[in-house]
XYZ file of C-alpha atoms in Angstrom:
547
model
C -10.006 -1.345 3.367
C -7.537 -0.850 6.142
C -3.810 -1.214 6.644
C -4.253 -3.293 9.779
C -2.170 -6.431 10.036
C -5.111 -8.763 10.771
C -5.227 -10.357 7.323
C -8.420 -12.216 6.377
C -8.192 -15.583 4.659
C -10.631 -17.114 2.211
C -10.968 -19.880 -0.271
C -10.524 -19.017 -3.906
C -14.232 -19.596 -4.534
C -15.604 -16.397 -3.033
C -16.012 -14.288 0.098
C -15.439 -16.011 3.420
C -17.898 -16.246 6.272
C -15.778 -13.677 8.079
C -16.091 -11.367 5.107
C -19.842 -11.830 4.979
C -20.066 -11.066 8.669
C -17.920 -8.025 7.945
C -20.437 -7.030 5.307
C -23.167 -7.025 7.918
C -20.960 -4.963 10.201
C -20.419 -2.467 7.408
C -24.133 -2.229 6.651
C -24.967 0.609 9.003
C -25.092 4.121 7.684
C -27.932 4.250 5.172
C -30.383 5.969 7.483
C -28.522 7.801 10.217
C -25.398 8.666 8.225
C -27.474 9.872 5.297
C -29.475 12.161 7.564
C -26.222 13.506 8.979
C -24.786 13.955 5.505
C -27.879 15.796 4.283
C -27.680 18.189 7.188
C -24.008 18.907 6.622
C -23.311 18.820 2.941
C -26.455 17.972 0.979
C -27.948 14.977 -0.714
C -24.782 14.328 -2.709
C -22.916 13.424 0.476
C -25.778 11.225 1.595
C -25.759 9.168 -1.583
C -21.995 8.634 -1.460
C -21.888 7.604 2.187
C -24.987 5.460 1.730
C -23.211 3.765 -1.161
C -20.414 2.800 1.201
C -22.718 1.542 3.986
C -26.217 0.144 4.489
C -28.831 -0.905 6.976
C -27.550 -3.287 9.621
C -30.930 -4.195 11.045
C -32.316 -6.129 8.065
C -28.999 -7.848 7.477
C -28.749 -9.056 11.061
C -32.320 -10.403 11.010
C -31.627 -12.696 8.050
C -28.062 -13.749 8.832
C -29.087 -17.278 9.821
C -31.148 -17.768 6.670
C -28.278 -16.430 4.578
C -25.865 -18.987 5.991
C -28.292 -21.881 5.408
C -29.078 -20.711 1.890
C -25.432 -20.283 1.051
C -24.639 -23.789 2.211
C -27.501 -25.333 0.265
C -26.703 -23.455 -2.940
C -22.910 -23.629 -2.914
C -22.588 -27.080 -4.466
C -22.488 -27.149 -8.241
C -23.115 -23.442 -8.649
C -21.574 -21.820 -11.699
C -22.188 -19.966 -14.939
C -21.408 -21.830 -18.125
C -19.143 -20.105 -20.603
C -19.544 -20.238 -24.355
C -17.874 -23.319 -25.886
C -15.417 -21.075 -27.691
C -14.224 -19.815 -24.319
C -13.786 -23.286 -22.817
C -10.078 -23.365 -23.637
C -9.650 -19.931 -22.115
C -11.336 -21.044 -18.896
C -9.263 -24.219 -18.765
C -6.072 -22.181 -19.111
C -7.287 -19.841 -16.387
C -7.884 -22.720 -13.986
C -4.325 -24.004 -14.423
C -2.027 -20.956 -14.574
C 1.597 -21.700 -15.278
C 4.348 -21.296 -12.748
C 5.451 -18.028 -14.336
C 2.087 -16.468 -13.430
C 2.988 -16.934 -9.756
C 6.080 -14.785 -10.307
C 4.981 -11.168 -9.989
C 6.643 -8.060 -11.335
C 7.348 -7.242 -7.684
C 9.663 -10.257 -7.496
C 11.440 -9.215 -10.689
C 12.275 -5.757 -9.354
C 13.349 -7.204 -6.005
C 15.628 -9.750 -7.672
C 17.067 -7.137 -10.029
C 17.888 -4.724 -7.190
C 19.513 -7.382 -5.018
C 21.258 -9.229 -7.861
C 22.825 -6.203 -9.535
C 24.121 -4.824 -6.254
C 25.537 -8.143 -5.085
C 27.368 -8.642 -8.391
C 28.917 -5.180 -8.188
C 29.715 -5.711 -4.510
C 31.429 -9.039 -5.205
C 33.487 -7.569 -8.038
C 34.455 -4.602 -5.861
C 35.587 -6.611 -2.866
C 37.533 -9.029 -5.079
C 39.434 -6.143 -6.664
C 38.146 -6.643 -10.213
C 36.528 -3.225 -10.176
C 38.139 -0.106 -8.774
C 35.316 1.522 -6.859
C 37.626 1.466 -3.899
C 37.037 0.337 -0.343
C 36.406 3.838 0.870
C 33.306 4.138 -1.340
C 31.449 1.054 -0.103
C 29.759 2.970 2.717
C 28.710 5.785 0.375
C 27.381 3.299 -2.188
C 25.364 1.652 0.583
C 23.870 5.003 1.567
C 23.004 5.759 -2.066
C 21.186 2.442 -2.358
C 19.389 3.007 0.962
C 18.322 6.504 -0.098
C 16.822 4.996 -3.262
C 14.972 2.506 -1.052
C 13.523 5.406 0.967
C 12.529 7.212 -2.230
C 10.302 4.276 -3.208
C 8.110 5.002 -0.175
C 7.795 8.748 -0.724
C 4.154 9.708 -1.284
C 5.253 12.588 -3.503
C 7.299 10.222 -5.660
C 4.461 7.683 -5.842
C 2.005 10.381 -6.889
C 4.316 11.433 -9.699
C 4.933 7.812 -10.719
C 1.228 6.992 -10.948
C 0.431 10.205 -12.804
C 3.219 9.752 -15.370
C 2.419 6.054 -15.853
C -1.245 6.820 -16.498
C -0.405 9.683 -18.865
C 1.929 7.443 -20.868
C -0.405 4.456 -20.671
C -3.271 6.339 -22.278
C -1.323 6.678 -25.536
C 0.741 3.487 -25.362
C -0.071 0.237 -27.218
C -2.092 -2.281 -25.218
C 0.904 -4.544 -24.558
C 2.954 -1.693 -23.109
C -0.097 -0.308 -21.313
C -0.659 -3.619 -19.523
C 2.909 -3.444 -18.203
C 2.700 0.249 -17.281
C -0.464 -0.336 -15.268
C 1.392 -2.862 -13.108
C 4.601 -0.909 -12.610
C 3.379 1.779 -10.153
C 2.274 -0.669 -7.455
C 4.774 -3.493 -8.074
C 8.019 -1.646 -8.779
C 8.151 0.634 -5.690
C 7.609 -2.270 -3.297
C 10.114 -4.544 -5.017
C 12.757 -1.841 -5.312
C 12.189 -0.667 -1.743
C 12.741 -4.145 -0.326
C 15.526 -5.075 -2.736
C 17.496 -1.882 -2.216
C 17.127 -2.203 1.556
C 18.684 -5.685 1.459
C 21.405 -4.551 -0.956
C 22.165 -1.425 1.073
C 22.537 -3.571 4.181
C 25.067 -5.770 2.336
C 27.089 -2.728 1.266
C 27.161 -1.374 4.820
C 28.282 -4.735 6.227
C 31.233 -4.757 3.823
C 32.008 -1.147 4.734
C 31.967 -2.010 8.450
C 34.330 -4.959 8.049
C 36.688 -3.114 5.720
C 37.210 -0.089 7.894
C 36.128 -0.601 11.481
C 35.718 -4.288 12.376
C 38.824 -5.743 10.674
C 41.184 -2.740 10.625
C 44.818 -2.809 9.609
C 47.247 -2.008 12.398
C 47.678 1.655 13.081
C 47.399 4.018 16.054
C 44.370 5.785 14.615
C 42.189 2.715 14.142
C 43.227 1.061 17.411
C 43.549 3.851 19.949
C 41.924 7.050 18.639
C 38.626 7.934 20.401
C 37.288 9.061 17.012
C 38.120 5.686 15.464
C 36.497 3.802 18.345
C 33.337 5.959 18.186
C 33.123 5.485 14.444
C 33.408 1.716 14.953
C 30.619 1.699 17.570
C 28.239 3.798 15.460
C 28.980 1.620 12.425
C 28.017 -1.487 14.421
C 24.821 0.250 15.576
C 23.924 1.016 11.962
C 24.317 -2.641 11.038
C 22.247 -3.830 14.011
C 19.406 -1.369 13.317
C 19.289 -2.335 9.657
C 19.329 -6.030 10.530
C 16.440 -5.618 12.980
C 14.350 -3.681 10.446
C 14.986 -6.256 7.731
C 14.110 -9.132 10.044
C 10.773 -7.614 11.022
C 10.054 -6.899 7.335
C 10.226 -10.602 6.374
C 6.676 -11.366 5.113
C 5.947 -14.127 7.647
C 7.248 -12.050 10.562
C 5.547 -8.904 9.305
C 2.179 -10.657 9.051
C 2.354 -12.055 12.585
C 3.779 -8.904 14.197
C 2.384 -6.146 12.017
C 2.298 -3.477 14.726
C 5.891 -4.212 15.689
C 6.866 -3.938 12.038
C 5.197 -0.532 11.665
C 6.690 0.881 14.865
C 10.157 -0.526 14.157
C 10.212 0.982 10.686
C 9.374 4.372 12.115
C 11.394 4.604 15.314
C 14.320 2.444 14.246
C 14.383 4.414 11.014
C 14.589 7.664 12.922
C 17.295 6.219 15.177
C 19.223 5.028 12.141
C 19.253 8.563 10.701
C 20.604 9.981 13.977
C 23.295 7.292 14.244
C 24.252 7.853 10.598
C 24.832 11.558 11.241
C 26.994 10.780 14.274
C 28.956 8.238 12.270
C 29.712 10.401 9.243
C 30.811 13.259 11.503
C 33.149 11.091 13.582
C 34.470 9.341 10.461
C 35.150 12.722 8.813
C 36.887 13.964 11.960
C 38.983 10.799 12.012
C 40.014 11.008 8.350
C 40.922 14.644 8.836
C 43.714 13.423 11.159
C 44.586 9.893 9.981
C 45.012 8.148 6.658
C 43.357 4.911 5.518
C 46.028 2.840 7.300
C 45.519 4.559 10.624
C 48.717 6.588 10.407
C 48.705 10.291 11.419
C 48.606 12.731 8.525
C 51.539 15.090 8.069
C 49.113 17.933 7.330
C 45.751 17.403 9.057
C 42.709 19.057 7.445
C 39.449 20.334 8.902
C 36.473 18.087 9.570
C 34.210 20.371 7.510
C 36.482 20.097 4.483
C 36.412 16.297 4.651
C 32.623 16.276 5.108
C 31.883 18.561 2.158
C 33.860 16.461 -0.293
C 32.524 13.173 1.066
C 29.526 11.561 -0.678
C 28.362 10.196 2.683
C 27.207 13.671 3.721
C 24.953 14.235 0.740
C 23.550 10.720 0.867
C 22.673 11.193 4.533
C 21.030 14.540 3.733
C 18.915 12.814 1.068
C 17.882 10.014 3.451
C 17.001 12.536 6.160
C 14.754 14.504 3.798
C 13.068 11.366 2.483
C 12.420 10.003 5.972
C 11.098 13.193 7.553
C 9.433 15.092 4.689
C 6.050 13.283 5.063
C 5.700 14.786 8.525
C 5.714 18.269 7.010
C 2.275 17.441 5.581
C 0.694 16.194 8.814
C -2.221 18.288 10.049
C -4.702 18.010 12.897
C -8.278 18.145 11.670
C -11.717 18.077 13.268
C -14.158 15.916 11.305
C -17.636 14.529 11.869
C -17.865 10.935 13.049
C -20.883 8.688 13.391
C -21.447 5.063 14.358
C -25.151 4.509 13.686
C -25.229 1.076 15.332
C -22.975 -0.723 17.848
C -20.314 -2.860 16.158
C -20.922 -1.047 12.900
C -18.504 0.930 10.778
C -17.230 4.392 11.536
C -18.076 7.085 8.990
C -15.754 10.107 8.938
C -16.856 13.040 6.792
C -15.714 16.590 6.308
C -12.152 16.007 5.124
C -11.126 18.950 2.986
C -10.120 18.547 -0.642
C -11.520 16.599 -3.555
C -10.060 13.076 -3.692
C -9.392 11.628 -7.156
C -10.632 8.073 -7.599
C -8.054 5.495 -6.606
C -6.421 7.544 -3.857
C -6.309 6.786 -0.146
C -5.981 9.002 2.902
C -3.822 8.210 5.910
C -5.145 9.043 9.373
C -4.099 8.545 12.985
C -5.353 9.448 16.441
C -1.885 10.718 17.359
C 0.855 11.987 15.091
C 3.409 9.593 16.626
C 1.044 6.609 16.752
C -0.182 4.117 14.182
C -1.149 5.390 10.740
C -3.707 3.609 8.572
C -4.902 4.075 4.988
C -8.522 4.181 3.868
C -10.079 4.787 0.477
C -11.086 8.420 0.028
C -14.578 8.804 -1.447
C -15.503 11.838 -3.521
C -18.067 12.306 -6.236
C -17.387 13.792 -9.671
C -16.227 17.371 -9.848
C -19.146 18.229 -12.088
C -22.684 18.875 -10.930
C -24.755 16.520 -8.859
C -22.427 15.884 -5.947
C -22.391 18.226 -3.014
C -19.428 16.341 -1.598
C -17.357 17.030 -4.693
C -18.605 20.566 -5.163
C -17.731 21.401 -1.574
C -14.206 20.114 -2.201
C -14.361 17.447 0.485
C -14.276 13.700 0.843
C -15.283 10.998 3.290
C -13.836 7.760 4.647
C -15.623 4.631 5.866
C -13.684 2.577 8.414
C -14.682 -1.057 8.906
C -13.714 -2.881 12.127
C -11.305 -5.283 10.453
C -8.253 -5.055 12.743
C -7.259 -4.139 16.285
C -6.832 -0.442 15.568
C -10.037 -0.045 13.565
C -12.108 -2.048 16.071
C -10.845 0.187 18.863
C -11.769 3.331 16.909
C -15.278 2.086 16.183
C -15.809 1.030 19.809
C -14.627 4.395 21.136
C -16.801 6.362 18.734
C -19.860 4.198 19.515
C -19.764 5.291 23.158
C -20.107 8.982 22.245
C -23.221 10.876 21.111
C -24.099 10.348 17.448
C -23.023 12.265 15.465
C -20.074 13.954 17.124
C -16.958 15.889 16.249
C -13.658 14.088 16.583
C -10.044 15.045 16.143
C -7.712 13.093 13.867
C -4.323 13.628 12.311
C -4.189 13.422 8.539
C -1.556 13.599 5.837
C -2.387 16.164 3.216
C -0.937 14.022 0.426
C -3.324 11.246 -0.605
C -1.190 8.559 -2.216
C -2.628 6.691 -5.223
C -3.266 2.960 -5.212
C -3.592 0.366 -7.949
C -7.191 1.422 -8.735
C -5.779 4.766 -9.897
C -4.526 3.037 -13.052
C -8.096 2.383 -14.250
C -7.671 5.698 -16.073
C -5.475 3.990 -18.651
C -8.278 1.917 -20.144
C -11.455 2.523 -22.105
C -13.267 -0.699 -21.137
C -12.692 -2.486 -17.829
C -14.348 -5.062 -15.590
C -14.098 -4.469 -11.836
C -14.721 -7.302 -9.373
C -15.394 -6.621 -5.700
C -16.372 -8.846 -2.791
C -18.127 -7.562 0.289
C -16.695 -4.307 1.603
C -14.336 -4.187 -1.376
C -17.040 -2.236 -3.195
C -16.035 0.918 -1.278
C -12.791 1.638 -3.240
C -14.665 0.836 -6.468
C -17.377 3.456 -6.001
C -15.157 6.522 -6.585
C -14.070 5.033 -9.918
C -17.723 4.525 -10.838
C -18.815 7.963 -9.678
C -15.931 9.734 -11.420
C -16.011 7.454 -14.487
C -12.287 6.850 -14.678
C -12.906 4.645 -17.741
C -15.401 5.150 -20.555
C -16.985 1.734 -19.950
C -16.983 0.154 -16.503
C -18.663 -3.155 -15.700
C -18.941 -3.990 -11.991
C -19.279 -7.519 -10.605
C -20.099 -7.307 -6.912
C -20.323 -10.438 -4.761
C -21.999 -9.987 -1.392
C -24.460 -11.562 1.027
C -27.902 -9.906 0.976
C -26.901 -6.984 -1.275
C -30.393 -5.503 -1.020
C -29.545 -4.493 2.540
C -26.806 -2.261 1.122
C -29.463 0.234 0.190
C -27.536 2.921 -1.661
C -25.100 0.862 -3.704
C -27.523 -0.552 -6.269
C -28.967 2.915 -6.817
C -25.520 4.445 -7.345
C -24.583 1.700 -9.808
C -27.837 2.142 -11.737
C -27.525 5.913 -11.912
C -23.812 5.944 -12.749
C -23.513 2.889 -15.004
C -26.990 1.976 -16.166
C -28.677 -1.410 -16.498
C -26.550 -4.145 -17.983
C -23.298 -2.618 -16.752
C -23.213 -4.337 -13.378
C -24.012 -7.694 -11.809
C -24.714 -8.175 -8.123
C -24.299 -11.791 -7.035
C -26.225 -12.569 -3.850
C -24.389 -15.409 -2.106
C -27.268 -15.877 0.353
C -29.538 -16.965 -2.522
C -27.200 -18.189 -5.242
C -24.441 -19.698 -3.147
C -20.733 -19.131 -3.515
C -19.946 -18.377 -7.149
C -17.079 -19.467 -9.325
C -15.551 -16.002 -9.316
C -13.008 -16.790 -12.005
C -15.711 -18.068 -14.367
C -17.992 -15.087 -13.719
C -15.094 -12.727 -14.265
C -14.007 -14.252 -17.578
C -17.605 -14.291 -18.791
C -17.948 -10.579 -17.994
C -14.622 -9.771 -19.664
C -15.632 -11.579 -22.853
C -19.140 -10.135 -22.985
C -17.930 -6.605 -22.377
C -14.862 -7.000 -24.595
C -12.949 -5.502 -21.695
C -9.340 -4.471 -22.057
C -8.455 -5.162 -18.401
C -9.796 -6.571 -15.140
C -9.442 -5.157 -11.625
C -10.347 -6.924 -8.389
C -10.718 -5.646 -4.811
C -11.002 -8.569 -2.409
C -9.048 -10.628 0.099
C -5.548 -11.641 -0.963
C -6.190 -15.375 -1.635
C -9.142 -14.637 -3.932
C -7.300 -11.715 -5.524
C -4.266 -13.825 -6.366
C -6.433 -16.668 -7.689
C -8.485 -14.467 -10.031
C -5.557 -12.326 -11.183
C -3.374 -15.335 -12.006
C -6.248 -17.102 -13.747
C -7.153 -14.103 -15.872
C -3.526 -13.507 -16.781
C -3.233 -17.148 -17.870
C -6.310 -16.541 -20.043
C -4.616 -13.537 -21.645
C -6.492 -10.793 -19.811
C -4.458 -7.922 -18.230
C -5.464 -8.220 -14.570
C -4.680 -6.184 -11.476
C -5.244 -6.559 -7.756
C -3.591 -5.425 -4.563
C -0.483 -7.301 -3.455
C 0.719 -7.680 0.114
C 3.279 -4.884 -0.315
C 1.512 -2.618 -2.811
């Protein structure tokens, strides 16, 4: 699964035609990639990479039959639930309005609401935070927003949530499993909006609507501080505008680049501003009148909270780049228009983590599920302390990478930039539970396989929905060896039509007496199944647009 902005849309009934075509594109590495893997790292690598890919040739030959069969079998297809579960299914089909309100929205609303209340009370004079602190408060809130995107912080949050969730009651565990991938996104966005509001008030209080005084009206330091303050507001406004969900979806690349380069520019402008403001206040008072005894700029800076907030923001913005390394890995594209398999990344990857790679350190960065086997015996990939990534051509960036690699000899060495910290995702929280059901459609099986191979839960039941799953040669074998018969169901949409995913999921949850359900699919199907299962009383988890 990639971080490209080309979102795929589907009906709530199952994988789309685009997804099924993507499945055929993914089905490529069973033969050639396995041979490569055996040469490099042993049969353990071959089985893992084969589990992520499959033979394209057989899939392409039957694509027309698959479409015709799917159309003929789609009408009226479904699995009947037990009568005692009829009420549960009915509730799942009609989730209440509160199920559309995610924990993400709650954290966003809390961050914005609390800050706006405090801001309103401050500016009206009810509270005595003082005008001079509004800029510092804004920087504190913005630094907290940056913290929510720190990979080190996220790693610690996921680890602590899972450790606490293992011993917590089921009700608390269900909430803890959702916090790590809902709270950071909601708080990041909410604090960014609130920080912008604080900085706007700061700008108007001190630099845009100044009281009369020679310092604020004629001092070069006062004028420079006013200009840099306006630049801060404009940069923040541009970043927030491009982060609006509708704008972000349509202009994803612009959003990514603006967050990086405007963020860097904002840090530079902030440093210039706090220095000029400190130099100004070392000579003038709050009313713009010259001080009888001027002080040094350094003395004003050291006792000003703005300095330490800006230091914190600078560290949070730039510390990820300390972990960027250039690596040479093995790449193969066994068939034109197929996926790109990258192997030879150093370090064992815990299930549920993703690696970020780029072709240039200053270019676009994209996340892909990192695949490693169990640390115990039987997996050469795990024993060698390495992991692999499978990149499907789902967006502009990934399609370009696959096309470039396809023109080179197979296999070949390629150079990529990687971040040494592999941030966890929502599948990392599968460790909290003893019995889970995992639903995947099409290529969504790739992030599921590490959880199966490493057995993050004592009992895992996998429901995989795909067209012509027999062409995905290695996956069935991995599921049989890792889970055993009766612990997985592969639904072939080319023969059985589009399933009622919600009904299949609830049936599996009831039969397995599962404690939770996880789904890896497109966003429309994910939201539909998660909301339905939550309405039926099942703790359910799937990726959100900002997770």
